[in-house]
Amino acid sequence: MKRTTALMAATALAALASGAARAETWDMPMAYPATNYHTENGVAFAACVKDATGGAIDIVVHPNGSLFSGSDIKRAVQTGQAPIGERLLSAHANENPMFGVDSIPFLATSFDDSDRLAAAAHDAIVAALDEQNLVYVYSVPWPPQGFYFKKEVNSVEDMKGVKFRAYNAATARIAELAGMVPVQIEAAELSQALATGVAESFISSGSTGVDSKVWESLTHFYDVQAWLPRNTVFVNKDSFAALDDAGRAAIMDCGAKAATEGEAKARELTAGYLKTLADNGMAVSGPSDELKSGLEGFGATMTEEWIASAGDVGKAVIDAYKAGK
Ligand code: PCA
């Protein structure tokens, strides 16, 4: 009895210290498996926020599209159905081209370049999210993107007619340029789509290839390092405004920590993912010169298209990124 009272007093004190009136539980929908580093990093972020607020903000991560499917997460947070969430922003480039800046083929192909591009685009992305009732918290890159097939592919001509799983407008556009047949599928449904033949190829990281055990359906991975898309965590603007100063600071400080730690993890895991693909029997290699130059041709077309759609803001971001290289 005595112990319980002491514990309750301690909890009350912690809540007082954080300046919060009462504890709040925040559901955080995420689209990738619980064991993926993005998700584990989200769970660490939630623990950081809980600790920093003395338990006043308790963020509960829902992985693998279990609360909202990947394609619904952003809208759910915009409309306040969930106060916080994580999404592959480039999947929403149709709403604002700035969301697709990380998926321009061969613009930023390493972690260092991805960081520089994200820094150059930061203010524009924060503003684009703000227009949609969202507050930017942090983003973490995926490893470089390569192609998965169930046959040897030595040129873009070899891609013709293949059923291709797309995850955003850029991946669908590549399919179109290559004469493939694109079908939009979330990562949570990828294994099944490959097993049933709905898709027979895709572009992604080694991370998603391993998560989806793609060696059960496909045979070849080409490490073309086309770009590094990012997952972005954002909060509903009204939910954020309703917090006290300490709560808002906890979210932003823990977000900065999550950005650093999540990317460190991505860098650390990248080579191991490709090794796992090879250990499971896949042929893992770089692209042939012919394939590479075909893809670079698509990249040039898509860079022009992106700059045309993103206007002066987009051009300024690309110029700033290139100037810093
Ligand atoms: N994995 C995610 C997006 C990029 C990546 O590497 C996916 O394939 O859905």
CSV table of N, CA, C and O and ligand atoms in Angstrom, one decimal, residues 32 36-38 87-88 90 142-145 165-167 185-188 190 202-209 211-212 227-231, ligand 1:
chain,number,residue,atom,x,y,z
A,32,TYR,N,6.0,-0.3,-42.4
A,32,TYR,CA,6.9,-1.4,-42.6
A,32,TYR,C,7.0,-2.3,-41.4
A,32,TYR,O,6.5,-2.0,-40.3
A,36,ASN,N,11.9,-4.0,-39.1
A,36,ASN,CA,12.7,-3.1,-40.0
A,36,ASN,C,13.3,-2.0,-39.2
A,36,ASN,O,12.7,-1.5,-38.2
A,37,TYR,N,14.5,-1.5,-39.6
A,37,TYR,CA,15.2,-0.5,-38.8
A,37,TYR,C,14.4,0.8,-38.6
A,37,TYR,O,14.5,1.5,-37.6
A,38,HIS,N,13.6,1.2,-39.7
A,38,HIS,CA,12.8,2.4,-39.6
A,38,HIS,C,11.8,2.3,-38.4
A,38,HIS,O,11.6,3.2,-37.6
A,87,ARG,N,5.7,8.1,-43.1
A,87,ARG,CA,5.3,7.8,-44.5
A,87,ARG,C,6.5,8.0,-45.5
A,87,ARG,O,7.2,9.0,-45.3
A,88,LEU,N,6.5,7.2,-46.5
A,88,LEU,CA,7.4,7.4,-47.6
A,88,LEU,C,6.8,8.6,-48.4
A,88,LEU,O,5.9,8.5,-49.2
A,90,SER,N,7.7,10.4,-50.9
A,90,SER,CA,7.7,10.4,-52.4
A,90,SER,C,6.4,9.8,-53.0
A,90,SER,O,6.1,10.0,-54.1
A,142,TRP,N,16.2,5.3,-46.8
A,142,TRP,CA,16.4,3.9,-47.1
A,142,TRP,C,17.7,3.7,-47.8
A,142,TRP,O,18.3,4.6,-48.4
A,143,PRO,N,18.3,2.5,-47.8
A,143,PRO,CA,19.5,2.2,-48.6
A,143,PRO,C,19.2,2.5,-50.1
A,143,PRO,O,18.1,2.6,-50.5
A,144,PRO,N,20.3,2.6,-50.9
A,144,PRO,CA,20.2,2.9,-52.3
A,144,PRO,C,19.3,1.9,-53.0
A,144,PRO,O,19.3,0.7,-52.7
A,145,GLN,N,18.6,2.4,-54.0
A,145,GLN,CA,17.6,1.5,-54.7
A,145,GLN,C,18.2,0.8,-55.9
A,145,GLN,O,18.9,1.3,-56.7
A,165,ARG,N,6.3,-3.8,-59.9
A,165,ARG,CA,5.6,-3.2,-58.7
A,165,ARG,C,6.2,-1.8,-58.5
A,165,ARG,O,7.4,-1.6,-58.3
A,166,ALA,N,5.3,-0.7,-58.4
A,166,ALA,CA,5.8,0.6,-58.2
A,166,ALA,C,5.4,1.0,-56.8
A,166,ALA,O,4.4,0.5,-56.2
A,167,TYR,N,6.1,2.0,-56.2
A,167,TYR,CA,5.7,2.5,-54.8
A,167,TYR,C,5.5,4.0,-54.8
A,167,TYR,O,5.2,4.6,-53.8
A,185,ILE,N,1.9,-1.1,-55.3
A,185,ILE,CA,1.7,-2.1,-54.2
A,185,ILE,C,2.5,-1.6,-53.0
A,185,ILE,O,3.7,-1.2,-53.1
A,186,GLU,N,1.9,-1.6,-51.8
A,186,GLU,CA,2.6,-1.3,-50.6
A,186,GLU,C,3.6,-2.4,-50.2
A,186,GLU,O,3.3,-3.6,-50.5
A,187,ALA,N,4.6,-2.1,-49.5
A,187,ALA,CA,5.6,-3.1,-49.1
A,187,ALA,C,5.0,-4.2,-48.3
A,187,ALA,O,5.4,-5.4,-48.5
A,188,ALA,N,4.0,-3.9,-47.5
A,188,ALA,CA,3.3,-5.0,-46.7
A,188,ALA,C,2.7,-6.0,-47.5
A,188,ALA,O,2.5,-7.2,-47.1
A,190,LEU,N,3.9,-6.8,-50.7
A,190,LEU,CA,4.9,-7.2,-51.8
A,190,LEU,C,5.1,-8.7,-51.9
A,190,LEU,O,5.0,-9.2,-53.0
A,202,PHE,N,10.6,-5.2,-59.3
A,202,PHE,CA,10.4,-3.9,-58.6
A,202,PHE,C,11.8,-3.3,-58.4
A,202,PHE,O,12.8,-3.9,-58.6
A,203,ILE,N,11.7,-2.0,-57.9
A,203,ILE,CA,12.9,-1.3,-57.5
A,203,ILE,C,12.8,-1.0,-56.0
A,203,ILE,O,11.7,-0.6,-55.6
A,204,SER,N,13.8,-1.3,-55.3
A,204,SER,CA,13.7,-1.0,-53.8
A,204,SER,C,15.1,-1.2,-53.3
A,204,SER,O,16.1,-1.3,-54.0
A,205,SER,N,15.2,-1.1,-51.9
A,205,SER,CA,16.5,-1.4,-51.3
A,205,SER,C,16.7,-2.8,-51.0
A,205,SER,O,15.7,-3.6,-51.0
A,206,GLY,N,17.9,-3.2,-50.6
A,206,GLY,CA,18.1,-4.5,-50.1
A,206,GLY,C,17.3,-4.8,-48.8
A,206,GLY,O,16.9,-5.9,-48.5
A,207,SER,N,17.0,-3.7,-48.1
A,207,SER,CA,16.2,-3.8,-46.8
A,207,SER,C,14.9,-4.4,-47.1
A,207,SER,O,14.5,-5.4,-46.4
A,208,THR,N,14.1,-3.8,-48.0
A,208,THR,CA,12.8,-4.3,-48.3
A,208,THR,C,12.9,-5.7,-49.0
A,208,THR,O,12.0,-6.6,-48.8
A,209,GLY,N,13.9,-5.9,-49.8
A,209,GLY,CA,14.1,-7.3,-50.4
A,209,GLY,C,14.2,-8.3,-49.4
A,209,GLY,O,13.6,-9.4,-49.5
A,211,ASP,N,13.2,-8.0,-46.1
A,211,ASP,CA,12.0,-8.0,-45.3
A,211,ASP,C,11.0,-8.9,-46.0
A,211,ASP,O,10.2,-9.6,-45.4
A,212,SER,N,11.0,-8.9,-47.4
A,212,SER,CA,9.9,-9.6,-48.2
A,212,SER,C,10.4,-11.0,-48.6
A,212,SER,O,9.7,-11.6,-49.4
A,227,TRP,N,18.6,6.1,-56.2
A,227,TRP,CA,18.4,7.2,-55.3
A,227,TRP,C,18.1,6.5,-53.9
A,227,TRP,O,18.1,5.3,-53.8
A,228,LEU,N,18.0,7.4,-52.9
A,228,LEU,CA,17.7,6.9,-51.5
A,228,LEU,C,16.4,7.6,-51.1
A,228,LEU,O,16.5,8.8,-50.6
A,229,PRO,N,15.3,7.0,-51.2
A,229,PRO,CA,14.1,7.7,-50.7
A,229,PRO,C,14.0,7.7,-49.2
A,229,PRO,O,14.7,6.9,-48.5
A,230,ARG,N,13.2,8.6,-48.6
A,230,ARG,CA,13.2,8.8,-47.2
A,230,ARG,C,11.8,8.5,-46.6
A,230,ARG,O,10.8,8.8,-47.2
A,231,ASN,N,11.8,7.9,-45.4
A,231,ASN,CA,10.6,7.9,-44.6
A,231,ASN,C,10.6,9.1,-43.8
A,231,ASN,O,11.6,9.5,-43.2
B,1,PCA,N1,11.7,0.2,-49.4
B,1,PCA,C1,10.3,0.8,-49.5
B,1,PCA,C2,10.5,2.1,-50.1
B,1,PCA,C3,12.0,2.2,-50.5
B,1,PCA,C4,12.6,1.0,-49.9
B,1,PCA,O1,13.8,0.8,-49.9
B,1,PCA,C5,9.5,0.0,-50.4
B,1,PCA,O2,9.9,-0.8,-51.2
B,1,PCA,O3,8.2,0.1,-50.3
